[in-house]
Coordinates of C-alpha atoms and ligand atoms in Angstrom, one line a residue:
X1 CA 5.6 26.5 -8.1
X2 CA 6.0 23.8 -10.7
X3 CA 8.3 26.1 -12.8
X4 CA 10.3 26.7 -9.7
X5 CA 10.7 23.0 -9.1
X6 CA 11.6 22.3 -12.7
X7 CA 14.4 24.8 -12.3
X8 CA 15.9 22.6 -9.6
X9 CA 15.2 19.3 -11.3
X10 CA 16.8 20.3 -14.6
X11 CA 18.9 23.4 -14.5
X12 CA 20.9 23.1 -11.4
X13 CA 22.8 19.9 -12.3
X14 CA 26.2 21.4 -11.5
X15 CA 25.3 23.7 -8.7
X16 CA 24.4 22.0 -5.5
X17 CA 21.6 23.7 -3.6
X18 CA 22.5 25.7 -0.5
X19 CA 21.0 24.5 2.8
X20 CA 18.8 27.6 2.9
X21 CA 17.5 26.9 -0.6
X22 CA 16.8 23.3 0.4
X23 CA 14.7 24.4 3.3
X24 CA 12.8 27.0 1.4
X25 CA 12.0 24.5 -1.3
X26 CA 11.0 21.9 1.2
X27 CA 8.6 24.3 3.0
X28 CA 7.2 25.6 -0.3
X29 CA 6.7 22.1 -1.7
X30 CA 5.1 20.8 1.5
X31 CA 2.6 23.7 1.3
X32 CA 2.1 23.3 -2.4
X33 CA 1.4 19.6 -2.0
X34 CA -0.5 20.2 1.2
X35 CA 1.5 17.4 2.9
X36 CA 1.0 16.4 6.5
X37 CA 4.2 14.4 6.3
X38 CA 7.6 15.7 5.3
X39 CA 9.8 16.1 2.2
X40 CA 13.6 15.9 2.3
X41 CA 16.1 17.0 -0.2
X42 CA 19.2 16.3 1.7
X43 CA 19.1 12.8 3.3
X44 CA 18.1 11.2 0.1
X45 CA 21.2 9.1 -0.8
X46 CA 19.7 5.9 0.6
X47 CA 16.8 6.2 -1.8
X48 CA 19.3 6.2 -4.7
X49 CA 20.6 2.7 -3.7
X50 CA 19.1 -0.7 -3.2
X51 CA 20.0 -4.2 -1.9
X52 CA 21.3 -5.2 -5.3
X53 CA 24.0 -2.5 -5.2
X54 CA 24.3 -2.6 -9.0
X55 CA 22.5 0.6 -9.9
X56 CA 22.5 4.1 -8.4
X57 CA 20.3 7.2 -9.0
X58 CA 19.8 10.6 -7.6
X59 CA 16.3 11.2 -6.4
X60 CA 15.1 14.8 -6.4
X61 CA 13.5 14.4 -3.0
X62 CA 12.2 11.8 -0.6
X63 CA 8.7 12.2 0.7
X64 CA 7.8 10.7 4.1
X65 CA 4.0 10.7 3.9
X66 CA 1.7 10.6 6.9
X67 CA -0.8 8.4 5.0
X68 CA -2.6 7.8 1.7
X69 CA -3.9 11.4 1.5
X70 CA -0.3 12.6 1.2
X71 CA 0.5 9.9 -1.3
X72 CA -2.4 11.1 -3.5
X73 CA -1.2 14.7 -3.1
X74 CA 2.3 13.7 -4.3
X75 CA 1.0 11.9 -7.4
X76 CA -1.3 14.8 -8.3
X77 CA 1.6 17.2 -7.9
X78 CA 3.7 15.1 -10.2
X79 CA 0.8 15.0 -12.7
X80 CA 0.8 18.7 -12.9
X81 CA 4.5 18.9 -13.5
X82 CA 6.0 18.4 -17.0
X83 CA 8.0 15.3 -16.2
X84 CA 8.3 14.3 -12.5
X85 CA 8.1 10.6 -11.7
X86 CA 7.2 9.0 -8.4
X87 CA 8.6 5.7 -7.0
X88 CA 7.1 4.0 -3.9
X89 CA 10.1 2.6 -2.0
X90 CA 9.3 -0.3 0.3
X91 CA 12.5 -1.4 2.0
X92 CA 14.6 -0.9 -1.2
X93 CA 15.4 -4.7 -1.3
X94 CA 15.2 -4.8 -5.1
X95 CA 18.2 -5.8 -7.1
X96 CA 18.0 -3.7 -10.2
X97 CA 16.9 -0.2 -9.2
X98 CA 13.2 -1.0 -9.4
X99 CA 12.3 1.3 -6.5
X100 CA 14.3 4.2 -7.7
X101 CA 13.2 7.5 -9.4
X102 CA 16.2 9.3 -10.9
X103 CA 15.4 13.0 -10.4
X104 CA 12.0 12.1 -9.3
X105 CA 10.1 11.9 -6.0
X106 CA 10.7 8.7 -3.9
X107 CA 7.9 8.0 -1.4
X108 CA 9.4 6.2 1.6
X109 CA 6.6 3.8 2.3
X110 CA 8.3 2.1 5.2
X111 CA 8.2 5.3 7.2
X112 CA 4.6 6.2 6.1
X113 CA 3.0 4.9 9.2
X114 CA 3.4 2.7 12.2
X115 CA 2.5 -0.9 11.7
X116 CA -1.1 -0.7 12.9
X117 CA -3.0 -3.9 12.5
X118 CA -6.8 -4.3 12.6
X119 CA -8.4 -7.7 12.6
X120 CA -11.3 -8.2 10.2
X121 CA -13.8 -11.1 10.5
X122 CA -14.6 -12.7 7.2
X123 CA -17.3 -15.3 6.4
X124 CA -14.8 -18.1 6.6
X125 CA -12.0 -16.9 8.8
X126 CA -10.0 -13.8 9.6
X127 CA -7.8 -11.2 7.9
X128 CA -5.8 -8.3 9.1
X129 CA -5.6 -4.8 7.6
X130 CA -2.0 -3.6 7.3
X131 CA -0.3 -0.6 5.7
X132 CA 1.5 -1.0 2.4
X133 CA 4.7 0.2 4.0
X134 CA 4.6 -2.3 6.9
X135 CA 7.5 -4.7 7.2
X136 CA 6.3 -8.4 7.2
X137 CA 8.5 -8.9 10.2
X138 CA 6.4 -6.4 12.2
X139 CA 3.2 -7.8 10.8
X140 CA 4.2 -11.3 12.1
X141 CA 5.2 -10.1 15.5
X142 CA 2.1 -8.0 16.1
X143 CA -0.3 -10.6 14.6
X144 CA 1.1 -13.3 16.9
X145 CA 1.5 -11.3 20.0
X146 CA -1.7 -9.3 19.8
X147 CA -4.1 -11.9 18.4
X148 CA -2.4 -15.3 18.2
X149 CA -2.9 -15.1 14.4
X150 CA -0.4 -15.3 11.6
X151 CA -0.5 -14.7 7.8
X152 CA -0.5 -18.0 5.9
X153 CA 2.0 -17.2 3.0
X154 CA 5.4 -15.7 3.5
X155 CA 8.7 -14.8 1.9
X156 CA 11.9 -16.4 3.3
X157 CA 13.1 -13.0 4.6
X158 CA 10.7 -10.7 6.3
X159 CA 12.6 -7.4 6.1
X160 CA 10.4 -6.6 3.1
X161 CA 7.3 -4.5 2.9
X162 CA 3.7 -5.7 2.2
X163 CA 3.4 -3.4 -0.8
X164 CA 6.8 -4.4 -2.2
X165 CA 6.2 -8.1 -2.2
X166 CA 2.6 -7.8 -3.4
X167 CA 3.9 -5.9 -6.3
X168 CA 5.9 -9.0 -7.3
X169 CA 4.3 -12.1 -5.9
X170 CA 5.9 -13.1 -2.6
X171 CA 7.0 -16.7 -2.5
X172 CA 8.4 -19.2 0.0
X173 CA 7.9 -22.7 1.4
X174 CA 4.2 -22.1 2.1
X175 CA 3.4 -21.2 -1.5
X176 CA 2.7 -24.8 -2.5
X177 CA -0.3 -24.8 -0.1
X178 CA -1.6 -21.3 0.0
X179 CA -0.2 -19.7 -3.2
X180 CA 2.0 -16.7 -3.3
X181 CA 1.3 -13.7 -1.1
X182 CA -0.7 -12.2 -4.0
X183 CA -3.2 -15.1 -3.5
X184 CA -3.5 -14.3 0.2
X185 CA -5.1 -10.9 0.2
X186 CA -8.7 -10.1 -0.2
X187 CA -8.7 -6.3 -0.6
X188 CA -6.4 -3.4 -1.3
X189 CA -6.4 0.3 -1.0
X190 CA -4.5 1.8 -3.9
X191 CA -3.6 5.3 -4.9
X192 CA -3.5 5.2 -8.7
X193 CA -1.3 7.1 -11.1
X194 CA -4.3 9.4 -11.6
X195 CA -4.1 10.4 -8.0
X196 CA -7.4 8.6 -7.1
X197 CA -7.6 6.5 -3.9
X198 CA -9.5 3.3 -4.7
X199 CA -10.6 0.3 -2.6
X200 CA -10.4 -2.8 -4.8
X201 CA -11.0 -6.5 -4.5
X202 CA -12.2 -9.5 -6.5
X203 CA -15.7 -8.0 -6.2
X204 CA -15.0 -4.3 -6.4
X205 CA -12.8 -2.5 -9.0
X206 CA -11.4 -6.0 -9.8
X207 CA -9.5 -4.8 -12.9
X208 CA -7.3 -2.5 -10.8
X209 CA -7.0 -5.1 -8.0
X210 CA -5.6 -7.9 -10.3
X211 CA -3.5 -5.5 -12.2
X212 CA -1.8 -4.2 -9.1
X213 CA -1.1 -7.7 -7.7
X214 CA 2.3 -8.6 -9.2
X215 CA 2.0 -5.3 -11.2
X216 CA 5.6 -4.1 -10.5
X217 CA 4.2 -0.9 -9.0
X218 CA 2.9 0.3 -12.5
X219 CA -0.7 1.0 -11.7
X220 CA -0.9 2.4 -8.2
X221 CA 0.7 2.5 -4.8
X222 CA -0.7 0.0 -2.3
X223 CA -1.5 1.9 0.9
X224 CA -3.4 -0.9 2.7
X225 CA -3.8 -4.6 2.2
X226 CA -6.2 -7.1 3.8
X227 CA -4.1 -10.2 4.5
X228 CA -5.6 -13.6 5.2
X229 CA -4.5 -15.0 8.6
X230 CA -4.9 -18.2 10.6
X231 CA -4.2 -19.3 14.1
X232 CA -0.5 -19.3 14.7
X233 CA 1.3 -22.4 15.9
X234 CA 4.1 -22.0 18.4
X235 CA 6.6 -24.6 17.3
X236 CA 8.2 -25.9 14.1
X237 CA 10.2 -29.1 13.4
X238 CA 12.7 -27.9 10.7
X239 CA 14.2 -30.8 8.7
X240 CA 16.7 -31.1 5.9
X241 CA 17.4 -34.3 3.9
X242 CA 19.9 -34.8 1.1
X243 CA 19.6 -36.4 -2.3
X244 CA 22.4 -37.3 -4.7
X245 CA 20.1 -37.6 -7.7
X246 CA 18.0 -34.7 -9.1
X247 CA 15.2 -37.1 -10.3
X248 CA 14.7 -38.4 -6.8
X249 CA 14.8 -35.0 -5.3
X250 CA 12.2 -33.6 -7.7
X251 CA 10.0 -36.7 -7.4
X252 CA 9.8 -36.3 -3.6
X253 CA 9.5 -32.5 -3.7
X254 CA 6.7 -32.7 -6.3
X255 CA 4.9 -35.3 -4.3
X256 CA 5.0 -33.3 -1.1
X257 CA 3.8 -30.1 -2.8
X258 CA 0.8 -31.7 -4.5
X259 CA -0.6 -33.9 -1.7
X260 CA -3.7 -32.7 0.2
X261 CA -3.3 -30.7 3.4
X262 CA -2.7 -33.1 6.3
X263 CA -0.7 -35.5 4.2
X264 CA 2.3 -33.2 3.8
X265 CA 4.6 -30.8 5.7
X266 CA 3.6 -27.1 6.2
X267 CA 6.6 -25.8 4.4
X268 CA 8.6 -27.3 1.5
X269 CA 11.6 -25.8 -0.2
X270 CA 14.9 -27.1 -1.6
X271 CA 18.3 -26.1 -2.6
X272 CA 21.4 -27.2 -4.5
X273 CA 24.8 -27.4 -2.9
X274 CA 28.3 -28.3 -3.8
X275 CA 29.5 -31.8 -2.9
X276 CA 32.4 -30.6 -0.9
X277 CA 33.2 -29.4 2.6
X278 CA 33.3 -25.8 1.5
X279 CA 31.7 -23.9 4.5
X280 CA 29.5 -21.6 2.3
X281 CA 28.7 -23.7 -0.8
X282 CA 29.1 -27.3 0.4
X283 CA 27.8 -29.8 3.0
X284 CA 28.2 -27.4 6.0
X285 CA 25.5 -25.3 4.5
X286 CA 23.0 -28.1 5.1
X287 CA 23.6 -28.3 8.9
X288 CA 20.8 -26.6 10.9
X289 CA 22.5 -26.2 14.2
X290 CA 26.0 -24.9 14.8
X291 CA 26.5 -27.8 17.2
X292 CA 25.8 -30.3 14.5
X293 CA 29.1 -31.7 13.1
X294 CA 29.6 -32.9 9.6
X295 CA 30.3 -36.6 9.4
X296 CA 33.2 -36.9 6.9
X297 CA 31.5 -40.0 5.6
X298 CA 28.9 -37.9 3.7
X299 CA 31.7 -36.3 1.6
X300 CA 32.4 -39.6 -0.1
X301 CA 28.9 -40.9 -0.6
X302 CA 28.4 -39.5 -4.1
X303 CA 30.6 -38.7 -7.0
X304 CA 28.1 -36.0 -8.3
X305 CA 29.5 -32.4 -8.3
X306 CA 26.3 -31.0 -6.8
X307 CA 23.7 -32.5 -4.4
X308 CA 20.1 -31.5 -3.5
X309 CA 18.7 -30.7 -0.1
X310 CA 14.9 -30.9 0.5
X311 CA 14.0 -28.5 3.3
X312 CA 10.7 -29.2 5.1
X313 CA 9.0 -28.0 8.3
X314 CA 6.0 -29.2 10.3
X315 CA 4.1 -26.9 12.6
X316 CA 2.9 -28.1 16.0
X317 CA 2.0 -26.6 19.4
X318 CA 3.8 -27.1 22.6
X319 CA 0.7 -28.7 24.0
X320 CA 0.7 -31.4 21.3
X321 CA 1.6 -34.9 22.4
X322 CA 5.2 -35.5 21.4
X323 CA 4.7 -39.0 20.2
X324 CA 1.9 -37.9 17.9
X325 CA 4.2 -35.3 16.4
X326 CA 7.0 -37.8 16.0
X327 CA 4.7 -40.4 14.4
X328 CA 3.5 -37.9 11.9
X329 CA 7.0 -36.8 11.0
X330 CA 8.2 -40.4 10.7
X331 CA 5.3 -41.3 8.5
X332 CA 6.0 -38.3 6.2
X333 CA 9.7 -38.9 6.1
X334 CA 9.2 -42.6 5.5
X335 CA 7.8 -41.9 2.1
X336 CA 10.9 -40.0 0.9
X337 CA 14.0 -41.5 -0.8
X338 CA 16.8 -39.3 0.5
X339 CA 20.4 -40.6 1.1
X340 CA 20.6 -42.8 4.1
X341 CA 21.2 -40.9 7.4
X342 CA 21.5 -37.6 5.5
X343 CA 18.9 -36.1 7.7
X344 CA 19.3 -33.0 9.9
X345 CA 16.6 -31.6 12.2
X346 CA 15.9 -29.1 14.9
X347 CA 12.9 -27.9 16.9
X348 CA 12.5 -24.1 16.8
X349 CA 9.8 -21.5 17.8
X350 CA 7.5 -20.5 15.0
X351 CA 8.5 -16.8 15.0
X352 CA 12.2 -17.8 15.1
X353 CA 11.7 -20.1 12.1
X354 CA 10.0 -17.4 10.1
X355 CA 12.8 -14.9 11.1
X356 CA 15.6 -17.4 10.3
X357 CA 17.1 -15.3 7.6
X358 CA 17.4 -12.4 10.1
X359 CA 20.1 -14.4 11.9
X360 CA 22.0 -14.8 8.6
X361 CA 21.5 -11.1 8.0
X362 CA 23.2 -10.2 11.3
X363 CA 26.1 -12.4 10.5
X364 CA 26.4 -11.1 7.0
X365 CA 26.4 -7.5 8.2
X366 CA 29.3 -8.3 10.5
X367 CA 31.2 -10.0 7.5
X368 CA 30.4 -7.0 5.2
X369 CA 28.6 -9.2 2.7
X370 CA 25.1 -7.8 3.4
X371 CA 26.0 -4.4 2.2
X372 CA 28.2 -5.6 -0.8
X373 CA 26.5 -5.9 -4.2
X374 CA 24.1 -8.8 -4.8
X375 CA 23.8 -9.8 -8.5
X376 CA 20.9 -12.1 -7.8
X377 CA 18.9 -14.0 -10.4
X378 CA 15.4 -15.4 -9.8
X379 CA 13.5 -17.5 -12.3
X380 CA 10.3 -19.6 -12.6
X381 CA 11.3 -22.7 -14.6
X382 CA 8.6 -25.1 -15.9
X383 CA 8.6 -28.7 -14.7
X384 CA 9.2 -29.8 -18.3
X385 CA 12.5 -27.7 -18.4
X386 CA 13.8 -28.2 -14.9
X387 CA 15.9 -31.3 -15.7
X388 CA 17.7 -29.5 -18.5
X389 CA 18.2 -26.5 -16.1
X390 CA 19.9 -28.8 -13.7
X391 CA 22.0 -30.4 -16.4
X392 CA 23.1 -27.1 -18.1
X393 CA 23.1 -24.7 -15.1
X394 CA 23.5 -26.4 -11.7
X395 CA 25.8 -29.2 -12.9
X396 CA 27.9 -27.2 -15.2
X397 CA 27.8 -23.4 -14.9
X398 CA 27.3 -23.3 -11.2
X399 CA 28.9 -26.5 -10.1
X400 CA 31.3 -24.6 -7.8
X401 CA 28.5 -22.7 -6.1
X402 CA 27.7 -19.0 -6.0
X403 CA 28.7 -18.0 -2.5
X404 CA 25.1 -18.2 -1.3
X405 CA 22.0 -20.3 -1.5
X406 CA 20.8 -21.8 -4.9
X407 CA 17.1 -22.4 -4.2
X408 CA 15.1 -24.8 -6.3
X409 CA 11.6 -26.1 -5.4
X410 CA 8.3 -26.8 -7.1
X411 CA 5.0 -24.9 -6.9
X412 CA 1.7 -26.1 -8.3
X413 CA 0.3 -23.6 -10.7
X414 CA -3.3 -23.9 -9.5
X415 CA -2.4 -21.9 -6.3
X416 CA -1.8 -18.8 -8.5
X417 CA -4.5 -16.6 -9.6
X418 CA -3.9 -16.1 -13.4
X419 CA -5.8 -12.8 -13.3
X420 CA -2.9 -11.0 -11.5
X421 CA -0.1 -9.4 -13.5
X422 CA 2.4 -12.1 -12.6
X423 CA 3.5 -14.1 -15.6
X424 CA 4.4 -17.8 -15.3
X425 CA 5.8 -20.5 -17.5
X426 CA 3.6 -23.3 -18.9
X427 CA 2.5 -26.5 -17.2
X428 CA 0.8 -27.5 -14.0
X429 CA 4.0 -27.3 -11.9
X430 CA 6.9 -24.9 -12.2
X431 CA 10.1 -24.5 -10.1
X432 CA 11.2 -21.4 -8.3
X433 CA 15.0 -21.0 -8.9
X434 CA 16.7 -18.3 -6.8
X435 CA 20.5 -17.7 -7.2
X436 CA 21.2 -15.6 -4.2
X437 CA 24.8 -14.6 -4.7
X438 CA 26.8 -13.0 -2.0
X439 CA 30.1 -11.3 -2.8
X440 CA 32.8 -10.9 -0.2
X441 CA 34.4 -7.5 -0.3
X442 CA 37.4 -8.7 1.7
X443 CA 38.2 -11.8 -0.3
X444 CA 39.4 -12.4 -3.8
X445 CA 36.2 -13.4 -5.6
X446 CA 34.9 -12.9 -9.2
X447 CA 34.0 -9.3 -10.0
X448 CA 30.4 -8.2 -9.8
X449 CA 30.6 -7.6 -13.5
X450 CA 31.6 -11.3 -14.1
X451 CA 28.7 -12.5 -11.9
X452 CA 26.2 -10.3 -13.8
X453 CA 27.7 -11.7 -17.0
X454 CA 27.2 -15.2 -15.7
X455 CA 23.5 -14.4 -15.0
X456 CA 23.2 -13.4 -18.6
X457 CA 24.9 -16.6 -19.7
X458 CA 22.4 -18.6 -17.7
X459 CA 19.5 -16.8 -19.4
X460 CA 21.1 -17.3 -22.8
X461 CA 21.7 -21.0 -22.2
X462 CA 18.0 -21.3 -21.2
X463 CA 16.9 -19.5 -24.4
X464 CA 19.3 -21.4 -26.7
X465 CA 18.1 -24.7 -25.4
X466 CA 14.4 -23.8 -25.6
X467 CA 13.8 -24.0 -21.8
X468 CA 10.4 -22.7 -20.7
X469 CA 11.0 -20.1 -18.0
X470 CA 10.1 -16.6 -16.9
X471 CA 12.1 -14.1 -14.8
X472 CA 10.8 -13.5 -11.3
X473 CA 11.4 -10.0 -10.1
X474 CA 12.0 -9.3 -13.8
X475 CA 14.4 -6.7 -15.1
X476 CA 14.8 -5.7 -18.7
X477 CA 16.2 -2.6 -20.3
X478 CA 14.3 -2.6 -23.5
X479 CA 10.6 -2.6 -24.5
X480 CA 11.3 -5.7 -26.5
X481 CA 12.5 -7.5 -23.4
X482 CA 9.3 -6.6 -21.6
X483 CA 7.1 -7.6 -24.5
X484 CA 8.7 -11.0 -24.6
X485 CA 8.4 -11.4 -20.8
X486 CA 4.6 -10.6 -20.9
X487 CA 4.0 -12.5 -24.1
X488 CA 0.3 -12.3 -25.1
X489 CA -0.4 -10.4 -21.8
X490 CA 1.6 -7.4 -22.9
X491 CA -1.3 -5.6 -24.6
X492 CA -3.4 -6.0 -21.5
X493 CA -0.6 -4.6 -19.3
X494 CA -0.2 -1.6 -21.6
X495 CA -4.0 -1.0 -21.6
X496 CA -4.1 -1.1 -17.8
X497 CA -1.2 1.3 -17.7
X498 CA -3.0 3.8 -19.9
X499 CA -6.1 3.5 -17.7
X500 CA -4.5 3.8 -14.2
X501 CA -1.2 5.6 -14.8
X502 CA -1.7 7.3 -18.2
X503 CA 1.2 9.7 -17.7
X504 CA 3.6 6.9 -16.7
X505 CA 4.5 8.6 -13.5
X506 CA 4.8 5.5 -11.3
X507 CA 7.8 3.1 -10.6
X508 CA 10.1 4.5 -13.3
X509 CA 12.9 2.2 -12.0
X510 CA 11.2 -0.8 -13.5
X511 CA 12.1 0.7 -16.9
X512 CA 8.9 -0.5 -18.6
X513 CA 7.4 2.8 -19.6
X514 CA 8.7 6.3 -20.1
X515 CA 7.1 9.3 -18.4
X516 CA 4.9 11.2 -20.9
X517 CA 5.8 14.9 -21.1
X518 CA 3.1 17.3 -20.2
X519 CA 3.0 20.6 -21.9
Ligands
FAD601 C1 17.3 -10.8 1.5 C2 16.2 -10.9 0.5 C3 15.3 -12.0 0.6 C4 14.3 -12.1 -0.3 N1 13.5 -13.2 -0.2 C5 12.4 -13.3 -1.0 C6 11.5 -14.4 -0.9 O1 11.8 -15.3 -0.1 N2 10.5 -14.5 -1.7 C7 10.2 -13.5 -2.5 O2 9.1 -13.6 -3.2 N3 11.0 -12.4 -2.7 C8 12.1 -12.3 -1.9 N4 12.9 -11.2 -2.0 C9 12.6 -10.3 -3.1 C10 11.6 -9.2 -2.6 O3 10.3 -9.7 -2.5 C11 11.5 -8.1 -3.6 O4 12.8 -7.6 -3.8 C12 10.6 -7.0 -3.1 O5 10.4 -6.1 -4.2 C13 11.4 -6.2 -2.1 O6 10.5 -5.6 -1.2 P1 10.7 -4.1 -0.8 O7 9.6 -3.9 0.2 O8 12.0 -3.8 -0.3 O9 10.3 -3.4 -2.2 P2 11.2 -2.3 -3.0 O10 12.4 -3.0 -3.5 O11 11.3 -1.1 -2.2 O12 10.2 -2.1 -4.2 C14 10.0 -3.1 -5.2 C15 9.0 -2.6 -6.3 O13 7.7 -2.4 -5.8 C16 7.3 -1.1 -5.8 N5 6.6 -0.8 -4.6 C17 7.2 -0.8 -3.3 N6 6.2 -0.6 -2.4 C18 5.1 -0.4 -3.1 C19 3.7 -0.2 -2.7 N7 3.3 0.0 -1.5 N8 2.8 -0.1 -3.7 C20 3.1 -0.3 -5.0 N9 4.4 -0.5 -5.4 C21 5.3 -0.6 -4.5 C22 8.6 -0.2 -6.0 O14 8.3 1.0 -6.6 C23 9.4 -1.2 -6.8 O15 9.1 -1.1 -8.2 C24 14.0 -11.1 -1.2 C25 14.8 -10.0 -1.3 C26 15.9 -9.9 -0.4 C27 16.8 -8.7 -0.6

């Protein structure tokens, strides 16, 4: 069987398979792997693309497993082959081909199961067990509607899978309080690159557990996660305030993200925008409600090329006394030094707040910019370097905007578990910087190649000026790049790889290791 497969993987480059051959192969492979799910050789094009739209590949086949047993079978099958690789594909929302397997097997995790959620009682609260392929959006809806519970730590956009974000970190405006999503699970079920299905946690198989969290899919495929939850509020006051000076913005943002619970908002983020009336990059991007009109007076308030918006939110319940909520918000806002009257706010349902990017997605799909390439760059920049980053990058290189959000907000390091595979810059506080570029296919705009080059320029400027930073959702093409990224944690990463995926079968699209050839 393996020899038969190799024939198709390697020798049939120029001869497309006939439909009958496809079907024969699918049936034979399904039997050989003993799959309960399906394998598809024809409708595979989607698995050779991703949200970034910068890379393409040709998977050999897409497997739609019925559960973790199928996933283990696929990995064991690949282990027996001379050089097959296996990529778990969450929702393919990576930028640089990380979920691809050129000529390998792509496991479509999103279709692996329905989002079935079981509540688990812990000593000090509750958690839910969810499949690795579940979309966070579905987890949210089911947790709230079935149990009145909600995960504590989110990403801004919820069309991402549980396994996909846990393989990176998963950050958003709640990270300052609860840590990234990798700090908000207590147990995982993982199918390793050896084909073993292992339950792991802090107390059980902890080496695998911490390697997998933020492990870029290198050690195993997450088939289930136990996610911490808490009672869900039903309303949110969503507020944006504007600063003309970076120092004041960072002072207030750092203060809000390091105060004890009860003395701050429930969500804190921030972004940089252009001091103009440009609808995408300028002041209009700060408005929270289409009915809010921009007062022209704001446009003349500051001579700075870019301004800073602090975005905060407070949870409350419809039953709360409105004057108590107002008093709390006034007290919290009263300690901030934003530009006078540059305050915008709306009340919104909790689920709508968490799904806020979905609205933008709908609009972007209509405009064609959702499906166009996204040369995004995400960084963690230490507090010690963020002023220089503002000076060199926001105020110079990006002073005209990027056609999308330029997020920047602080995170205390003590909310991260240093035993996971995620690497962070030094210091007690670092900033998340996300340059979320959108390119408009219908308008004259810089080429994607120029934007990728600008990302390289930003990285080079950071390196040349000695800024302390790490790439988030990292992407390197050379081993040297990865070694530098991991620094003194590289040898541990390599050791864990040799233990849990010794043939380097998993997540080849990360381009960290090369599949070992079997004889
Ligand atoms: C619109 C948008 C908004 C975003 N917002 C945020 C945000 O606010 N915060 C944030 O932190 N990130 C954000 N991201 C980035 C996102 O977290 C990552 O791109 C994530 O990898 C995408 O999830 P996915 O489920 O599509 O994974 P994929 O892109 O499909 O996979 C990512 C990597 O994880 C591996 N993988 C996937 N599933 C599993 C699994 N079950 N087990 C093991 N490995 C697996 C893949 O092989 C691949 O290497 C955003 C991305 C987009 C496109």
